[in-house]
PDB file of C-alpha atoms in Angstrom:
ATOM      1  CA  UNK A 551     139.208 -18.173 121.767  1.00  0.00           C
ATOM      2  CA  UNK A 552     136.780 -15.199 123.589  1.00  0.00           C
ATOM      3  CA  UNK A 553     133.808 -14.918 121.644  1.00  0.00           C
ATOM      4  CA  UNK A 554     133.048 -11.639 119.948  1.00  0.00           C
ATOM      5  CA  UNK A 555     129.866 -10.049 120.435  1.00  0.00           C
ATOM      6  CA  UNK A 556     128.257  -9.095 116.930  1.00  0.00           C
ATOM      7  CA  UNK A 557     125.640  -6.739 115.854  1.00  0.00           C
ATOM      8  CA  UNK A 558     122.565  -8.895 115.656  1.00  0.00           C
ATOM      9  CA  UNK A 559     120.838  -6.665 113.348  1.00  0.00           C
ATOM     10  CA  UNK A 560     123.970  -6.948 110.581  1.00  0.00           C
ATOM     11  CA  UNK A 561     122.434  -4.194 108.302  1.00  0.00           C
ATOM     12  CA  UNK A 562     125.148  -5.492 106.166  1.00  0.00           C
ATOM     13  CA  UNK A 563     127.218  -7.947 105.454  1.00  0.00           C
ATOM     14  CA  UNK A 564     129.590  -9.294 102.755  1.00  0.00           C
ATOM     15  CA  UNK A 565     128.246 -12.983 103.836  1.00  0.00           C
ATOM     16  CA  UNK A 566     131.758 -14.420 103.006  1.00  0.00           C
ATOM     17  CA  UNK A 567     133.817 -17.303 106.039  1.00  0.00           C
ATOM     18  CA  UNK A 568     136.738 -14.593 105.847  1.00  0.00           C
ATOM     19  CA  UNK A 569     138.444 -12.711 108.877  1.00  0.00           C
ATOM     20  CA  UNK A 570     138.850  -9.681 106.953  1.00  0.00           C
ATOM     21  CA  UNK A 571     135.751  -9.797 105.151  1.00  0.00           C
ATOM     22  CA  UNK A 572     134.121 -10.726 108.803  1.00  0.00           C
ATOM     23  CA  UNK A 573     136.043  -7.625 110.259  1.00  0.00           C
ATOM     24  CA  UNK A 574     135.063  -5.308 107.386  1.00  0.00           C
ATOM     25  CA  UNK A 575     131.072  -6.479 108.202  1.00  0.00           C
ATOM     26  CA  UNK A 576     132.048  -4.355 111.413  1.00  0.00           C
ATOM     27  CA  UNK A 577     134.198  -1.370 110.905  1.00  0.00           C
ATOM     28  CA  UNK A 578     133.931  -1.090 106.782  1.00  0.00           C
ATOM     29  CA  UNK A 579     131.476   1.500 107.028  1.00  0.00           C
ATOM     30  CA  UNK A 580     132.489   5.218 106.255  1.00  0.00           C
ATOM     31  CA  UNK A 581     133.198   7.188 109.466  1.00  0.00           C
ATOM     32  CA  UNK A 582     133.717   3.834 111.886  1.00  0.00           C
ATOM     33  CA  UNK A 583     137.517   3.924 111.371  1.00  0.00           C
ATOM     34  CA  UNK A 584     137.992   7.575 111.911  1.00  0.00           C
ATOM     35  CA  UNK A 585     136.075   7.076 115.199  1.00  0.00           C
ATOM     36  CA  UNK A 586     137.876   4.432 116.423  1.00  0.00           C
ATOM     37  CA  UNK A 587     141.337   6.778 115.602  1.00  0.00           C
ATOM     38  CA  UNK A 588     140.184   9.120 117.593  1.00  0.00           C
ATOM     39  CA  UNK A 589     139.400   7.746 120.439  1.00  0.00           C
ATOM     40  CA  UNK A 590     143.028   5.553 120.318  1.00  0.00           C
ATOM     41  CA  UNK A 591     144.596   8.612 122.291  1.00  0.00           C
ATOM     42  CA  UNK A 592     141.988   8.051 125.046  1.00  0.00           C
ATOM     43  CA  UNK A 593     138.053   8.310 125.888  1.00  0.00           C
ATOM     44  CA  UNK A 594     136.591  11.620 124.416  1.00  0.00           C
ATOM     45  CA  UNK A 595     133.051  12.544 125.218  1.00  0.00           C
ATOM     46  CA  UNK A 596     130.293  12.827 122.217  1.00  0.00           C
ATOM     47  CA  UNK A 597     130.579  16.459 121.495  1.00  0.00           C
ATOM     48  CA  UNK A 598     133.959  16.389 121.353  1.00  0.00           C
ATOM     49  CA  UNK A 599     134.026  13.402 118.914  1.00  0.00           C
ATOM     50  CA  UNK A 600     131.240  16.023 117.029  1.00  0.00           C
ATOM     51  CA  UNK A 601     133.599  18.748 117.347  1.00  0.00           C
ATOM     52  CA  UNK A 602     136.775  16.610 115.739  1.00  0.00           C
ATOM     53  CA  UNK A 603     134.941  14.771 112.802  1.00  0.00           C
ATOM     54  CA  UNK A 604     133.986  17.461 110.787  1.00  0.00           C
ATOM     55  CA  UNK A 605     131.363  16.591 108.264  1.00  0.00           C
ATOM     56  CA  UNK A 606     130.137  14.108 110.367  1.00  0.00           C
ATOM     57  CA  UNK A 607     125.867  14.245 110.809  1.00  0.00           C
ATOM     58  CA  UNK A 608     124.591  13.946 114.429  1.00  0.00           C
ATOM     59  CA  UNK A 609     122.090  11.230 113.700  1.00  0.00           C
ATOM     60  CA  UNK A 610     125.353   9.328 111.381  1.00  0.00           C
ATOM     61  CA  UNK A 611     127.747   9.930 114.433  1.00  0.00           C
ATOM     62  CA  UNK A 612     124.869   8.183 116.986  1.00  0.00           C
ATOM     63  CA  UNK A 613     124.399   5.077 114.548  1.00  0.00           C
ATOM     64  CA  UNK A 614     128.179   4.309 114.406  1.00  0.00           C
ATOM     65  CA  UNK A 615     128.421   4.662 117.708  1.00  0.00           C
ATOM     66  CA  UNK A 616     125.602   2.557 118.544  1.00  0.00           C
ATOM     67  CA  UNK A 617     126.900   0.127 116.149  1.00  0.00           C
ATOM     68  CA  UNK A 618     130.486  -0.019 117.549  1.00  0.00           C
ATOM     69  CA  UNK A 619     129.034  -0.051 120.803  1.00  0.00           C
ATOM     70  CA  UNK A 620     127.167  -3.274 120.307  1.00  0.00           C
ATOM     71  CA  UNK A 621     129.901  -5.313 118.226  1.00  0.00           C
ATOM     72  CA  UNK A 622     132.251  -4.844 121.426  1.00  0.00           C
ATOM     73  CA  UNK A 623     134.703  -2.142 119.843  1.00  0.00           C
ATOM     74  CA  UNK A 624     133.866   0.545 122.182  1.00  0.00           C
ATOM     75  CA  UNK A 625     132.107   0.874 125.428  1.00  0.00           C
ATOM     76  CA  UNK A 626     130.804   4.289 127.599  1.00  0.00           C
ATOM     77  CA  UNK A 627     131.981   4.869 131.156  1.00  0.00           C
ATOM     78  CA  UNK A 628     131.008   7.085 133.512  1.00  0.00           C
ATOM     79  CA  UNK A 629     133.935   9.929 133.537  1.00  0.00           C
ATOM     80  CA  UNK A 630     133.371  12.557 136.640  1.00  0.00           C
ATOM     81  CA  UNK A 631     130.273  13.976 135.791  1.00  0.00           C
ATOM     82  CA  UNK A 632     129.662  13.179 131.979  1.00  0.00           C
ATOM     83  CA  UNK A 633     129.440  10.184 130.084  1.00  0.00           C
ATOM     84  CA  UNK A 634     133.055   9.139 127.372  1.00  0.00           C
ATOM     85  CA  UNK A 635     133.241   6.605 124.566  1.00  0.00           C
ATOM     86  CA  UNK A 636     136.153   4.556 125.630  1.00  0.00           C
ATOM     87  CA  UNK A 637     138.054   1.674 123.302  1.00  0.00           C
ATOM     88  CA  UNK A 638     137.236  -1.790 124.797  1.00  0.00           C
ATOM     89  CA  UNK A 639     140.775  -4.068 124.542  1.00  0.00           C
ATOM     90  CA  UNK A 640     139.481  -5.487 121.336  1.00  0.00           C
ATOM     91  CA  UNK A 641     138.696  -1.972 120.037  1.00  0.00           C
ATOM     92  CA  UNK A 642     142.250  -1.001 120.824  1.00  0.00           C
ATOM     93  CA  UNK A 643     143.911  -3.507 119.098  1.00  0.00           C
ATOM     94  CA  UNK A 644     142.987  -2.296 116.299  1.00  0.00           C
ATOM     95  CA  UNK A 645     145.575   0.144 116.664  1.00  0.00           C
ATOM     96  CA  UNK A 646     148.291  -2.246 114.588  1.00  0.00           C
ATOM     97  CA  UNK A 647     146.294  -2.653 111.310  1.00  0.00           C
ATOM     98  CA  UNK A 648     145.353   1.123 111.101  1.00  0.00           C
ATOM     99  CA  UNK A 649     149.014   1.823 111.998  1.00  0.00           C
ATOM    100  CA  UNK A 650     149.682  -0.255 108.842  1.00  0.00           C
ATOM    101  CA  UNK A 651     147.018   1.139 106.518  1.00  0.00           C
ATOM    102  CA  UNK A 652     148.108   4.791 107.439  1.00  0.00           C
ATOM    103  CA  UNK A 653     151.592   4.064 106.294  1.00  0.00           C
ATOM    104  CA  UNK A 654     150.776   3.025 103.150  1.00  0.00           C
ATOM    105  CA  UNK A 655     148.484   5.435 102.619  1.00  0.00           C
ATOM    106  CA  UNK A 656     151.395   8.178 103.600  1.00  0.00           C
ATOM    107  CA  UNK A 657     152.439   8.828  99.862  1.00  0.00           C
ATOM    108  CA  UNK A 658     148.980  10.254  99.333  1.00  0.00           C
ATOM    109  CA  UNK A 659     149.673  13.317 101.748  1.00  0.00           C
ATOM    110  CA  UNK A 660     152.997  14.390  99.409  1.00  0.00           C
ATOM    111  CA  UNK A 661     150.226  16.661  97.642  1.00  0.00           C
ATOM    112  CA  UNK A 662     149.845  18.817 100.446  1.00  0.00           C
ATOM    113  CA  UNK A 663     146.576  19.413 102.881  1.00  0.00           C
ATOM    114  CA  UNK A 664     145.023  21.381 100.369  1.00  0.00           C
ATOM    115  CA  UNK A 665     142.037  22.699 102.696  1.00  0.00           C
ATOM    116  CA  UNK A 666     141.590  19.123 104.351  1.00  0.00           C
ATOM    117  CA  UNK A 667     140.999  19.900 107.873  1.00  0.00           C
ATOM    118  CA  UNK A 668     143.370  18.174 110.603  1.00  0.00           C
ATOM    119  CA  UNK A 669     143.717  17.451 114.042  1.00  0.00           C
ATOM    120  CA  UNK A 670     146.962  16.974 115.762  1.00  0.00           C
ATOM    121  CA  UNK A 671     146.020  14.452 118.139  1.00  0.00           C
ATOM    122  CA  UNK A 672     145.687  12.179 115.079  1.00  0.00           C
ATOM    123  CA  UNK A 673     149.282  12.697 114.968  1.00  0.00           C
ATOM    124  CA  UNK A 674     149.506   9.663 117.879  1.00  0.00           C
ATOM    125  CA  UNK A 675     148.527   7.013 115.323  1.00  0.00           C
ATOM    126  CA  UNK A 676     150.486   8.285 112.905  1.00  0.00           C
ATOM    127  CA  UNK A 677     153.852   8.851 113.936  1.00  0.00           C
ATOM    128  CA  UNK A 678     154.549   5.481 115.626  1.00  0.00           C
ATOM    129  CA  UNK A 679     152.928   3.663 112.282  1.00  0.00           C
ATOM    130  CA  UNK A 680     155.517   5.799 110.483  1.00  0.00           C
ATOM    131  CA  UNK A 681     158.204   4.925 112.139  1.00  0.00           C
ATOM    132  CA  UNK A 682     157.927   1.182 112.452  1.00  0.00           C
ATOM    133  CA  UNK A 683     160.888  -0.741 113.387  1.00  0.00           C
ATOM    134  CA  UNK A 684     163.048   2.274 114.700  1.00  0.00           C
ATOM    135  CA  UNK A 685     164.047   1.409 118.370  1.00  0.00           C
ATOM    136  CA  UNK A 686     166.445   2.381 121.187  1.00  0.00           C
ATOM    137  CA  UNK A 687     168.135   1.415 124.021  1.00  0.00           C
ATOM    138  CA  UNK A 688     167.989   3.147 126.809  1.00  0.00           C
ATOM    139  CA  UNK A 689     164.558   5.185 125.428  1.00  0.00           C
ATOM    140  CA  UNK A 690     164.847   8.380 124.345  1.00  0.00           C
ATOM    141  CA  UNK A 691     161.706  10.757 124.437  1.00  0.00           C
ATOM    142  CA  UNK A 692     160.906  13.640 121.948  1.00  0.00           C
ATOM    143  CA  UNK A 693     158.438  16.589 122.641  1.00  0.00           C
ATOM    144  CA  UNK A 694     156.562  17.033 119.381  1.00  0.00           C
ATOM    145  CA  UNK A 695     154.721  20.833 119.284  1.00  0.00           C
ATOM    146  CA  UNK A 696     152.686  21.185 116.259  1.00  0.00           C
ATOM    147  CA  UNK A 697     148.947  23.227 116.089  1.00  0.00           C
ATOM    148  CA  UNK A 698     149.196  24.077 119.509  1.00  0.00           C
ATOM    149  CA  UNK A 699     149.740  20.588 120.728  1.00  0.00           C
ATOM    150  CA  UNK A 700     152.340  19.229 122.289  1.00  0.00           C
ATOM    151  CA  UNK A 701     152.756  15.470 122.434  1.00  0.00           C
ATOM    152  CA  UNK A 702     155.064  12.769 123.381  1.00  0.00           C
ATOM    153  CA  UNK A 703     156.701  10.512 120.702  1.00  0.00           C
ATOM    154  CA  UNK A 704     159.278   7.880 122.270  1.00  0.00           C
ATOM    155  CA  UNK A 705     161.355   5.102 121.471  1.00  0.00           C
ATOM    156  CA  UNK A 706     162.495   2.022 123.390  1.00  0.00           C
ATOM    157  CA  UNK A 707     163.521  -1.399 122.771  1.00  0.00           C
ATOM    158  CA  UNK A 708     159.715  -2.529 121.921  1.00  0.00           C
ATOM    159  CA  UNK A 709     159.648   0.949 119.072  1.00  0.00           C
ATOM    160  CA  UNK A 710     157.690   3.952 119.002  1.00  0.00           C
ATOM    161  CA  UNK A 711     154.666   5.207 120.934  1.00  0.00           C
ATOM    162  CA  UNK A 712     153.043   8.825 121.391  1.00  0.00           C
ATOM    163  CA  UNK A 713     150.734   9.885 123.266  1.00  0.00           C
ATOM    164  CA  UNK A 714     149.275  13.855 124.841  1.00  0.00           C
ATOM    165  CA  UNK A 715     150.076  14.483 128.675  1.00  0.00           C
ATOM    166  CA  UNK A 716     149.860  17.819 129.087  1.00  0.00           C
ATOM    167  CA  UNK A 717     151.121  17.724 132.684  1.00  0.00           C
ATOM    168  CA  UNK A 718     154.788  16.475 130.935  1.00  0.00           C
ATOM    169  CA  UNK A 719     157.278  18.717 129.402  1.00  0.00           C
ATOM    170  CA  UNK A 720     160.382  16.630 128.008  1.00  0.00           C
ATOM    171  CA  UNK A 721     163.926  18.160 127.539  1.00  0.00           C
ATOM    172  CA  UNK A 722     163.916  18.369 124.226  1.00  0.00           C
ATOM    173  CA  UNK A 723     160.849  19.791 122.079  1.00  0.00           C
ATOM    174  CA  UNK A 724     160.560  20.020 117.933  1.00  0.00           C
ATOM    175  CA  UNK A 725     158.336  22.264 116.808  1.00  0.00           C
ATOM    176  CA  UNK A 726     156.497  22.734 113.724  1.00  0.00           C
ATOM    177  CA  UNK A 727     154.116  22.598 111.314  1.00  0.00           C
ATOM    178  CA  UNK A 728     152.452  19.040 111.112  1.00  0.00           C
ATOM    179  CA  UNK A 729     153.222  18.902 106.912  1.00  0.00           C
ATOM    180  CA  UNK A 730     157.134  18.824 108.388  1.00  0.00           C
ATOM    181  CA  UNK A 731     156.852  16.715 111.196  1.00  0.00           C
ATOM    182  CA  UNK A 732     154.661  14.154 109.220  1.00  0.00           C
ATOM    183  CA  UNK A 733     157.564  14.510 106.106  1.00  0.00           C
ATOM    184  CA  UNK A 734     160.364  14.111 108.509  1.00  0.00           C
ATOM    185  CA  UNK A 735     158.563  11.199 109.910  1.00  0.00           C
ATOM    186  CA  UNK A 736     158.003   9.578 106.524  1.00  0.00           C
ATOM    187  CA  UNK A 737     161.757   9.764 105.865  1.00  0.00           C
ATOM    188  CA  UNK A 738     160.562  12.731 102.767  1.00  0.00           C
ATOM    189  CA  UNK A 739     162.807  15.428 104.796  1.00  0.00           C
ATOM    190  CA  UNK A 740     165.845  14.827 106.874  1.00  0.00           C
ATOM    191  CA  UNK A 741     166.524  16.215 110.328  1.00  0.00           C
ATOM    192  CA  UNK A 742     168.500  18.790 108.376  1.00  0.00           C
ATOM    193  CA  UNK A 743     165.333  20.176 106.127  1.00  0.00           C
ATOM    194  CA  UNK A 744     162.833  20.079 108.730  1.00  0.00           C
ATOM    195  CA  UNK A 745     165.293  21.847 111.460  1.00  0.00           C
ATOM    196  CA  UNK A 746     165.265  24.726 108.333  1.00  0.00           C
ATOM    197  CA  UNK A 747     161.697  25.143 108.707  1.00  0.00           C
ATOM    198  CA  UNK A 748     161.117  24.274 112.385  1.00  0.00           C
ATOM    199  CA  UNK A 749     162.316  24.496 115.787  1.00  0.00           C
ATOM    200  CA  UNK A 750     164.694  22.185 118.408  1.00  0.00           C
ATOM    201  CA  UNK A 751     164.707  23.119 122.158  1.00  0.00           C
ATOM    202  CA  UNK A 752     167.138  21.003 123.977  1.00  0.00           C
ATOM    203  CA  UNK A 753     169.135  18.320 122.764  1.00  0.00           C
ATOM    204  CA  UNK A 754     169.086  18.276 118.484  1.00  0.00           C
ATOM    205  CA  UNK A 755     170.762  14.716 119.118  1.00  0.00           C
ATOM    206  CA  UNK A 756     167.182  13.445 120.140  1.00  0.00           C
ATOM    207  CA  UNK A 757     166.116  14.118 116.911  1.00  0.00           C
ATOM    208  CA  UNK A 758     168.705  12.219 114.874  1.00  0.00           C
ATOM    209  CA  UNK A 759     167.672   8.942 117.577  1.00  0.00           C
ATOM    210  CA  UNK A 760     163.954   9.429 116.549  1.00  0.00           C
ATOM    211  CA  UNK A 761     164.451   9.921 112.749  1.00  0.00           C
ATOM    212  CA  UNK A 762     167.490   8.017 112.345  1.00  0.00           C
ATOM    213  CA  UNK A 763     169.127   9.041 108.753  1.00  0.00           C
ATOM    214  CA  UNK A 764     169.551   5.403 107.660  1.00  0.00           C
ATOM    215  CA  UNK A 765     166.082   4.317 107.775  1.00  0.00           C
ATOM    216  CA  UNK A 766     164.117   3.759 104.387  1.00  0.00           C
ATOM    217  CA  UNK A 767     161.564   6.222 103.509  1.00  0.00           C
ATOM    218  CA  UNK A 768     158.288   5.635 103.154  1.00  0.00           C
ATOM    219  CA  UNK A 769     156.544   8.433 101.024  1.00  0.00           C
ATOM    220  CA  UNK A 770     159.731   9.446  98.661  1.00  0.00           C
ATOM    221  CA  UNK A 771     159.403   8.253  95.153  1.00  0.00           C
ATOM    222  CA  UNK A 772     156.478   5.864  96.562  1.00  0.00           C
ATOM    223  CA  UNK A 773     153.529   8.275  95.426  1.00  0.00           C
ATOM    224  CA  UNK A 774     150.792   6.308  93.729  1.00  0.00           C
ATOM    225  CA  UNK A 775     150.605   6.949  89.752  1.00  0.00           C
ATOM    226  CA  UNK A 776     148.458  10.107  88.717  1.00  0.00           C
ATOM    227  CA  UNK A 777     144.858   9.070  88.014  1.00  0.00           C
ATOM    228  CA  UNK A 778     143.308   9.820  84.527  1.00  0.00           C
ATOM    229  CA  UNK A 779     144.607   9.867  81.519  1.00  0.00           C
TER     230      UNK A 779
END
């Protein structure tokens, strides 16, 4: 098995012989996760990691970098004329747990976004985490338009992946706001609702391949109990 570089400082650590315990020494600490989401889509430069994590310090958003830098998760390459964070292949594969972890965390957005701010390239994680299992044969590729984005969701025989290429326009386009497309892709709306609030241009049959009816829902009647008394 490679050996994975660690941070030799370890400001922290749980000091338990556990994977998860190990890989929460790591990536446990507030802000590292959201990084490492952001920069699943592709390499992004600092400011515009600044620009997309608001709340984030300066001085916090150098330290997690650093950090993530030196336990192997990401790594800066030389992009044109200006320096990008990039995912090393170990970073990236931490694609599947988040995938899992924003699924069952999908029942908490039922309340609405509520002044939470959001960025629709974090849509790429979440869509193909959503829709787990789904698959099709031959693929079938949907257009999804939502804040001024447009990305690409597919399915194929291996399931769903999205991801932004700006220079691709696919037949067939849904568009709308991203508290439908994230309910239609939670199975909390069927093709029917959403298509009463949003817009298909193309084929609508794309849509019932992508969000197949059958499949269970994740966020109806799976909300987490009200906290408090």
């Amino acid at each position: 098995m490679e050996k994975i570089k660690q941070d030799s400082k370890k400001p922290r650590s749980y000091g338990q012989f556990c994977a998860l315990a190990r890989a929460l020494d790591i990536v446990g600490e507030r802000w590292t996760l959201l990084i490492v989401r952001e920069l699943l889509p592709g390499p992004m430069r600092y400011t515009e990691l600044k620009a997309s994590l608001a709340g984030i310090a300066t001085n916090l958003l150098a330290e997690r970098l650093r950090a993530l830098e030196s336990n192997g998760i990401i790594e800066r390459r030389l992009q044109e004329t200006s320096v990008v964070y990039a995912l090393t292949p170990w970073g990236a594969g931490l694609r599947e747990p988040m995938e899992a972890l924003g699924r069952w965390g999908a029942p908490l957005l039922e309340t609405g976004r509520d002044g939470d701010s959001f960025q629709p390239r974090w849509l790429t994680l979440a869509l193909p985490g959503l829709l787990r299992g789904i698959t099709a044969t031959p693929p079938v590729e949907l257009g999804i338009e939502t804040d001024g984005l447009l990305m690409i969701l597919r399915i194929d025989e291996h399931g769903p992946s999205a991801i932004v290429r700006p220079d691709q326009q696919p037949d067939t386009v849904f568009a709308a706001a991203p508290e439908v497309v994230i309910g239609l892709a939670a199975g909390a709306l069927t093709v029917e609702q959403a298509l009463s609030v949003g817009d298909v241009r193309g084929d609508r049959q794309v849509l019932e391949k992508v969000f197949p009816p059958e499949r269970n829902p994740i966020a109806t009647g799976s909300a987490p109990p009200p906290m408090g008394g």
